[in-house]
mmCIF file of C-alpha atoms in Angstrom:
data_model
loop_
_atom_site.group_PDB
_atom_site.id
_atom_site.type_symbol
_atom_site.label_atom_id
_atom_site.label_comp_id
_atom_site.label_asym_id
_atom_site.label_seq_id
_atom_site.Cartn_x
_atom_site.Cartn_y
_atom_site.Cartn_z
ATOM 1 C CA MET A 1 0.000 0.000 0.000
ATOM 2 C CA SER A 2 1.357 3.467 -0.907
ATOM 3 C CA SER A 3 2.105 6.231 1.600
ATOM 4 C CA ILE A 4 -0.372 9.122 1.590
ATOM 5 C CA ILE A 5 1.868 11.110 3.968
ATOM 6 C CA GLU A 6 5.664 11.024 3.875
ATOM 7 C CA ILE A 7 7.766 13.207 6.177
ATOM 8 C CA THR A 8 11.543 13.360 5.837
ATOM 9 C CA ASP A 9 13.992 15.006 8.272
ATOM 10 C CA PHE A 10 11.329 17.544 9.213
ATOM 11 C CA SER A 11 12.006 20.166 11.895
ATOM 12 C CA TRP A 12 10.028 23.275 12.789
ATOM 13 C CA ARG A 13 10.741 26.158 15.145
ATOM 14 C CA TYR A 14 8.187 28.927 15.708
ATOM 15 C CA ILE A 15 9.646 32.370 15.094
ATOM 16 C CA ASN A 16 9.199 33.465 18.721
ATOM 17 C CA SER A 17 10.641 30.295 20.255
ATOM 18 C CA GLU A 18 14.213 29.220 20.965
ATOM 19 C CA VAL A 19 13.415 25.496 20.848
ATOM 20 C CA HIS A 20 12.060 23.310 18.063
ATOM 21 C CA ALA A 21 8.390 22.341 18.255
ATOM 22 C CA VAL A 22 9.252 19.211 16.253
ATOM 23 C CA GLN A 23 12.688 17.951 15.338
ATOM 24 C CA ASN A 24 14.072 15.430 12.834
ATOM 25 C CA ILE A 25 10.735 13.743 12.118
ATOM 26 C CA ASN A 26 10.749 10.830 9.688
ATOM 27 C CA LEU A 27 7.358 9.253 9.166
ATOM 28 C CA LYS A 28 5.328 7.391 6.558
ATOM 29 C CA ILE A 29 1.582 6.833 6.877
ATOM 30 C CA GLU A 30 -0.035 4.421 4.467
ATOM 31 C CA GLU A 31 -3.328 5.283 2.853
ATOM 32 C CA GLY A 32 -6.328 3.829 4.652
ATOM 33 C CA LYS A 33 -4.631 3.468 8.039
ATOM 34 C CA PHE A 34 -6.125 4.614 11.347
ATOM 35 C CA VAL A 35 -3.256 6.136 13.348
ATOM 36 C CA GLY A 36 -3.255 7.312 16.960
ATOM 37 C CA VAL A 37 -0.808 10.004 18.087
ATOM 38 C CA ILE A 38 -0.098 10.379 21.794
ATOM 39 C CA GLY A 39 2.357 12.178 24.074
ATOM 40 C CA GLN A 40 2.468 14.693 26.873
ATOM 41 C CA ASN A 41 1.444 18.323 26.448
ATOM 42 C CA GLY A 42 4.088 20.207 24.484
ATOM 43 C CA ALA A 43 5.383 17.035 22.820
ATOM 44 C CA GLY A 44 4.841 18.452 19.317
ATOM 45 C CA LYS A 45 1.690 16.550 18.359
ATOM 46 C CA THR A 46 -0.320 19.547 17.166
ATOM 47 C CA SER A 47 2.620 21.033 15.263
ATOM 48 C CA LEU A 48 3.045 17.706 13.474
ATOM 49 C CA ALA A 49 -0.665 17.724 12.567
ATOM 50 C CA TYR A 50 -0.477 21.318 11.327
ATOM 51 C CA ALA A 51 2.456 20.370 9.110
ATOM 52 C CA MET A 52 0.439 17.577 7.500
ATOM 53 C CA ASP A 53 -2.424 19.989 6.812
ATOM 54 C CA GLY A 54 -0.149 22.722 5.444
ATOM 55 C CA LEU A 55 -1.039 25.148 8.267
ATOM 56 C CA ILE A 56 2.689 24.952 8.967
ATOM 57 C CA PRO A 57 4.215 26.869 7.315
ATOM 58 C CA GLY A 58 1.119 28.274 5.544
ATOM 59 C CA GLN A 59 -0.361 30.206 8.465
ATOM 60 C CA TYR A 60 2.461 30.257 11.010
ATOM 61 C CA HIS A 61 5.809 31.985 10.955
ATOM 62 C CA GLY A 62 8.849 29.902 11.702
ATOM 63 C CA ILE A 63 11.876 28.065 10.396
ATOM 64 C CA LYS A 64 11.302 24.809 8.553
ATOM 65 C CA LYS A 65 13.751 22.109 7.545
ATOM 66 C CA GLY A 66 13.031 18.897 5.680
ATOM 67 C CA LEU A 67 10.057 17.728 3.620
ATOM 68 C CA VAL A 68 6.382 17.085 4.320
ATOM 69 C CA LYS A 69 4.657 15.412 1.380
ATOM 70 C CA VAL A 70 0.970 14.614 0.977
ATOM 71 C CA ASP A 71 0.082 12.307 -1.916
ATOM 72 C CA GLY A 72 3.650 12.671 -3.181
ATOM 73 C CA ILE A 73 3.671 16.497 -3.298
ATOM 74 C CA GLU A 74 5.403 18.845 -0.857
ATOM 75 C CA VAL A 75 2.711 20.744 1.088
ATOM 76 C CA GLU A 76 4.135 24.141 0.097
ATOM 77 C CA ALA A 77 3.794 23.254 -3.600
ATOM 78 C CA TYR A 78 -0.007 22.969 -3.455
ATOM 79 C CA HIS A 79 -2.053 25.881 -4.745
ATOM 80 C CA LYS A 80 -4.171 27.624 -2.138
ATOM 81 C CA GLY A 81 -7.110 25.478 -1.044
ATOM 82 C CA VAL A 82 -6.092 22.357 -2.977
ATOM 83 C CA LEU A 83 -4.374 20.563 -0.087
ATOM 84 C CA GLN A 84 -7.417 21.118 2.125
ATOM 85 C CA LYS A 85 -9.485 19.073 -0.334
ATOM 86 C CA ILE A 86 -7.177 16.138 0.432
ATOM 87 C CA VAL A 87 -6.576 16.713 4.150
ATOM 88 C CA GLY A 88 -9.412 17.678 6.494
ATOM 89 C CA MET A 89 -8.700 18.978 9.997
ATOM 90 C CA VAL A 90 -10.936 18.857 13.070
ATOM 91 C CA PHE A 91 -9.708 20.983 15.973
ATOM 92 C CA SER A 92 -10.157 20.473 19.717
ATOM 93 C CA ASP A 93 -12.306 23.639 19.911
ATOM 94 C CA PRO A 94 -15.146 23.073 17.414
ATOM 95 C CA GLU A 95 -16.487 26.629 17.669
ATOM 96 C CA ALA A 96 -13.269 27.880 16.072
ATOM 97 C CA GLN A 97 -14.463 26.223 12.847
ATOM 98 C CA PHE A 98 -18.066 27.453 12.820
ATOM 99 C CA THR A 99 -19.058 30.060 10.231
ATOM 100 C CA ALA A 100 -22.843 29.610 9.798
ATOM 101 C CA MET A 101 -26.000 30.277 11.797
ATOM 102 C CA THR A 102 -27.499 26.772 11.571
ATOM 103 C CA VAL A 103 -26.023 23.291 11.663
ATOM 104 C CA GLU A 104 -27.310 22.582 8.143
ATOM 105 C CA ASP A 105 -25.669 25.718 6.752
ATOM 106 C CA GLU A 106 -22.455 24.749 8.553
ATOM 107 C CA LEU A 107 -22.433 21.330 6.911
ATOM 108 C CA VAL A 108 -23.230 22.747 3.474
ATOM 109 C CA PHE A 109 -20.761 25.654 3.606
ATOM 110 C CA GLY A 110 -17.622 23.705 2.752
ATOM 111 C CA MET A 111 -19.295 21.764 -0.034
ATOM 112 C CA GLU A 112 -20.546 24.987 -1.636
ATOM 113 C CA ASN A 113 -17.008 26.391 -1.496
ATOM 114 C CA LEU A 114 -15.814 23.323 -3.392
ATOM 115 C CA GLY A 115 -18.343 24.089 -6.130
ATOM 116 C CA MET A 116 -20.395 20.925 -5.754
ATOM 117 C CA SER A 117 -23.748 20.630 -7.508
ATOM 118 C CA ILE A 118 -26.989 20.771 -5.527
ATOM 119 C CA PRO A 119 -27.738 17.027 -6.029
ATOM 120 C CA GLU A 120 -24.207 16.142 -4.894
ATOM 121 C CA ILE A 121 -24.497 18.389 -1.835
ATOM 122 C CA LYS A 122 -27.823 16.801 -0.899
ATOM 123 C CA GLU A 123 -26.409 13.289 -1.310
ATOM 124 C CA ARG A 124 -23.396 14.043 0.877
ATOM 125 C CA LEU A 125 -25.512 15.884 3.433
ATOM 126 C CA ASP A 126 -27.797 12.863 3.785
ATOM 127 C CA TRP A 127 -24.778 10.566 4.111
ATOM 128 C CA VAL A 128 -22.967 12.612 6.740
ATOM 129 C CA CYS A 129 -26.153 13.214 8.757
ATOM 130 C CA ASP A 130 -26.784 9.478 8.861
ATOM 131 C CA LEU A 131 -23.166 8.801 9.847
ATOM 132 C CA THR A 132 -23.039 11.365 12.658
ATOM 133 C CA ASP A 133 -26.723 11.466 13.703
ATOM 134 C CA MET A 134 -27.043 15.139 12.766
ATOM 135 C CA THR A 135 -30.572 15.212 11.338
ATOM 136 C CA PRO A 136 -32.334 16.313 14.578
ATOM 137 C CA LEU A 137 -29.885 19.224 14.901
ATOM 138 C CA LEU A 138 -29.975 20.662 11.368
ATOM 139 C CA ALA A 139 -32.156 23.685 12.165
ATOM 140 C CA LYS A 140 -30.364 24.584 15.402
ATOM 141 C CA PRO A 141 -27.627 27.226 15.789
ATOM 142 C CA PRO A 142 -24.297 25.389 16.239
ATOM 143 C CA TYR A 143 -23.369 27.665 19.151
ATOM 144 C CA GLU A 144 -26.390 26.593 21.219
ATOM 145 C CA ILE A 145 -25.970 22.815 21.194
ATOM 146 C CA SER A 146 -23.963 20.678 23.643
ATOM 147 C CA GLY A 147 -20.198 20.268 23.520
ATOM 148 C CA GLY A 148 -20.428 16.732 22.196
ATOM 149 C CA GLN A 149 -22.906 17.803 19.520
ATOM 150 C CA LYS A 150 -20.640 20.695 18.508
ATOM 151 C CA GLN A 151 -17.740 18.301 18.042
ATOM 152 C CA ARG A 152 -19.856 16.000 15.884
ATOM 153 C CA VAL A 153 -20.959 18.995 13.787
ATOM 154 C CA ALA A 154 -17.321 20.005 13.244
ATOM 155 C CA LEU A 155 -16.485 16.414 12.311
ATOM 156 C CA ALA A 156 -19.490 16.130 9.996
ATOM 157 C CA ALA A 157 -18.626 19.411 8.240
ATOM 158 C CA VAL A 158 -15.171 18.097 7.374
ATOM 159 C CA LEU A 159 -16.426 14.640 6.414
ATOM 160 C CA ALA A 160 -19.002 16.159 4.059
ATOM 161 C CA MET A 161 -16.106 17.319 1.864
ATOM 162 C CA THR A 162 -14.823 13.691 1.808
ATOM 163 C CA PRO A 163 -11.103 14.337 2.254
ATOM 164 C CA ARG A 164 -8.768 11.392 1.772
ATOM 165 C CA VAL A 165 -7.035 12.181 5.066
ATOM 166 C CA LEU A 166 -8.859 13.186 8.252
ATOM 167 C CA ILE A 167 -6.828 14.644 11.132
ATOM 168 C CA LEU A 168 -8.424 15.191 14.537
ATOM 169 C CA ASP A 169 -6.506 17.207 17.133
ATOM 170 C CA GLU A 170 -7.723 16.094 20.558
ATOM 171 C CA PRO A 171 -11.367 16.032 19.466
ATOM 172 C CA THR A 172 -12.690 14.845 22.843
ATOM 173 C CA SER A 173 -10.524 16.876 25.228
ATOM 174 C CA MET A 174 -13.453 18.982 26.452
ATOM 175 C CA LEU A 175 -16.120 16.263 26.403
ATOM 176 C CA ASP A 176 -17.734 14.077 29.043
ATOM 177 C CA PRO A 177 -17.310 10.277 28.769
ATOM 178 C CA PHE A 178 -20.676 9.778 27.002
ATOM 179 C CA SER A 179 -19.991 12.452 24.378
ATOM 180 C CA ARG A 180 -16.450 11.148 23.966
ATOM 181 C CA LYS A 181 -17.771 7.677 23.198
ATOM 182 C CA ARG A 182 -20.235 9.068 20.644
ATOM 183 C CA VAL A 183 -17.405 10.780 18.738
ATOM 184 C CA PHE A 184 -15.418 7.553 18.683
ATOM 185 C CA ASP A 185 -18.522 5.636 17.618
ATOM 186 C CA VAL A 186 -18.599 7.874 14.531
ATOM 187 C CA LEU A 187 -14.908 7.226 13.919
ATOM 188 C CA GLY A 188 -15.541 3.496 14.282
ATOM 189 C CA LYS A 189 -18.282 3.622 11.643
ATOM 190 C CA LEU A 190 -15.957 5.639 9.447
ATOM 191 C CA LYS A 191 -13.252 2.998 9.736
ATOM 192 C CA ARG A 192 -15.645 0.166 8.923
ATOM 193 C CA GLU A 193 -17.420 1.861 6.016
ATOM 194 C CA GLN A 194 -14.825 4.125 4.365
ATOM 195 C CA LYS A 195 -11.223 3.898 3.110
ATOM 196 C CA MET A 196 -10.209 7.234 4.590
ATOM 197 C CA THR A 197 -6.857 7.708 6.324
ATOM 198 C CA VAL A 198 -7.558 8.855 9.890
ATOM 199 C CA ILE A 199 -5.013 10.415 12.261
ATOM 200 C CA VAL A 200 -6.206 11.103 15.805
ATOM 201 C CA ILE A 201 -4.299 13.026 18.472
ATOM 202 C CA GLU A 202 -5.924 11.896 21.682
ATOM 203 C CA HIS A 203 -5.477 11.294 25.420
ATOM 204 C CA SER A 204 -8.479 8.961 25.759
ATOM 205 C CA LEU A 205 -6.638 5.736 24.997
ATOM 206 C CA GLU A 206 -9.432 3.371 26.005
ATOM 207 C CA ASN A 207 -11.461 4.663 23.039
ATOM 208 C CA LEU A 208 -8.544 5.089 20.655
ATOM 209 C CA ILE A 209 -6.762 1.743 21.040
ATOM 210 C CA PRO A 210 -9.535 -0.522 19.664
ATOM 211 C CA LEU A 211 -9.656 1.529 16.437
ATOM 212 C CA ALA A 212 -5.983 2.316 15.838
ATOM 213 C CA ASP A 213 -3.974 0.243 13.362
ATOM 214 C CA GLU A 214 -0.803 2.050 14.410
ATOM 215 C CA MET A 215 0.324 4.284 17.266
ATOM 216 C CA ILE A 216 2.849 7.133 17.381
ATOM 217 C CA LEU A 217 4.475 8.476 20.541
ATOM 218 C CA MET A 218 5.834 12.028 20.541
ATOM 219 C CA SER A 219 8.164 13.325 23.252
ATOM 220 C CA GLU A 220 9.877 16.725 23.448
ATOM 221 C CA GLY A 221 9.304 17.364 19.760
ATOM 222 C CA LYS A 222 10.640 14.013 18.607
ATOM 223 C CA LEU A 223 8.942 10.915 17.270
ATOM 224 C CA VAL A 224 10.213 8.273 19.679
ATOM 225 C CA LEU A 225 8.018 5.270 18.831
ATOM 226 C CA HIS A 226 5.884 4.254 15.851
ATOM 227 C CA GLU A 227 4.540 0.721 15.716
ATOM 228 C CA GLU A 228 1.500 -1.388 14.942
ATOM 229 C CA THR A 229 -0.823 -0.923 17.934
ATOM 230 C CA HIS A 230 -0.348 -4.342 19.534
ATOM 231 C CA THR A 231 3.440 -4.143 19.209
ATOM 232 C CA PHE A 232 3.418 -0.547 20.487
ATOM 233 C CA PHE A 233 1.931 -1.547 23.842
ATOM 234 C CA GLN A 234 4.455 -4.299 24.417
ATOM 235 C CA GLU A 235 6.923 -1.459 25.138
ATOM 236 C CA MET A 236 5.169 -0.671 28.405
ATOM 237 C CA ASP A 237 8.206 0.363 30.454
ATOM 238 C CA PHE A 238 9.204 2.811 27.717
ATOM 239 C CA LEU A 239 5.674 4.208 27.476
ATOM 240 C CA LEU A 240 5.379 4.718 31.223
ATOM 241 C CA ALA A 241 8.782 6.410 31.308
ATOM 242 C CA ASN A 242 7.495 8.855 28.683
ATOM 243 C CA GLY A 243 4.376 9.810 30.620
ATOM 244 C CA VAL A 244 1.902 7.524 28.846
ATOM 245 C CA TYR A 245 -0.740 6.008 31.105
ATOM 246 C CA PRO A 246 -2.351 3.068 29.284
ATOM 247 C CA PRO A 247 -5.824 1.749 30.098
ATOM 248 C CA GLU A 248 -6.249 -0.674 32.977
ATOM 249 C CA THR A 249 -6.213 -3.884 30.914
ATOM 250 C CA PRO A 250 -2.728 -3.631 29.323
ATOM 251 C CA LEU A 251 -1.380 -2.041 32.508
ATOM 252 C CA PHE A 252 -2.690 -4.929 34.626
ATOM 253 C CA PHE A 253 -1.084 -7.531 32.386
ATOM 254 C CA HIS A 254 2.154 -5.524 32.338
ATOM 255 C CA TYR A 255 2.394 -5.699 36.127
ATOM 256 C CA LEU A 256 1.469 -9.392 36.101
ATOM 257 C CA LYS A 257 4.346 -9.937 33.689
ATOM 258 C CA LYS A 258 6.739 -7.904 35.853
ATOM 259 C CA LYS A 259 5.844 -10.088 38.856
ATOM 260 C CA GLY A 260 6.385 -13.297 36.879
ATOM 261 C CA HIS A 261 2.707 -14.304 36.931
ATOM 262 C CA TYR A 262 2.211 -13.969 33.163
ATOM 263 C CA ASN A 263 4.582 -14.555 30.260
ATOM 264 C CA GLY A 264 2.481 -13.955 27.148
ATOM 265 C CA PRO A 265 2.018 -10.857 25.000
ATOM 266 C CA ILE A 266 0.284 -7.931 26.686
ATOM 267 C CA PRO A 267 -3.337 -7.683 25.479
ATOM 268 C CA VAL A 268 -4.387 -4.164 24.544
ATOM 269 C CA THR A 269 -8.183 -4.562 24.651
ATOM 270 C CA ASN A 270 -10.609 -6.352 26.958
ATOM 271 C CA GLU A 271 -11.434 -8.785 24.151
ATOM 272 C CA GLU A 272 -7.769 -9.708 23.735
ATOM 273 C CA ALA A 273 -7.414 -10.112 27.505
ATOM 274 C CA LEU A 274 -10.405 -12.444 27.666
ATOM 275 C CA ALA A 275 -9.004 -14.533 24.804
ATOM 276 C CA GLN A 276 -5.627 -14.773 26.571
ATOM 277 C CA LEU A 277 -7.240 -15.866 29.846
ATOM 278 C CA LYS A 278 -9.346 -18.504 28.079
ATOM 279 C CA CYS A 279 -6.226 -19.780 26.335
ATOM 280 C CA LYS A 280 -4.341 -19.996 29.617
ATOM 281 C CA GLY A 281 -7.311 -21.743 31.206
ATOM 282 C CA ARG A 282 -7.274 -24.487 28.552
ATOM 283 C CA ASN A 283 -3.536 -24.941 29.026
#
């Protein structure tokens, strides 16, 4: 499978900072993959996302080294607005993206800017409303709905333009557990039904892990670990040393292993844990 994003020796320092936000990043993301990005605050996760979307260096001043390519083209070589048709970005604060007075107008706005026909807009609107359960909210002002609903509106507005790459920067950071689960339910449907590349920066690992094909760990502006999800969480001592706090299931099995009470691979989901315990029970 070909790489939709390819980053080579990429470093970025904001003009008013003495330290690099990201440094010496080398990364390939294959098309169709669901990738989780984690790390402590200030690790460089958002700057990496902005680089993939062309916001760095497009809308920020700084010093860039290296290459960031999307679909084989350096982000700076794209004409204005073209890259955003390929890469869609959902921010942690959904209101920062709102431009319209109703949810329906918000969902339609981006599609109109792309010059889509009325039948195509209606078809995509129906699809995205079904995917995100937006229909009951269409007539409401986006500023007057709940935080979880706002985040789903922001997600739906980007999805309506059907980008090939979807990047979400901590989409559930301000949500309660129920609303957080609803956002990840949408992402789960997206993974099952579409071939979109999805990159999620997130702290809520219990929701992220079951969906992620791969995981990336950022620390102090550097990419320090990038592996398939199951392999990633076998490096538990390294993750804990870098401020990652995994969900209870892999953490429990990690401590069992440290005490010599378990010698198998660390399961990363409850389903994997149950399968491991059944296997051990038969043996």
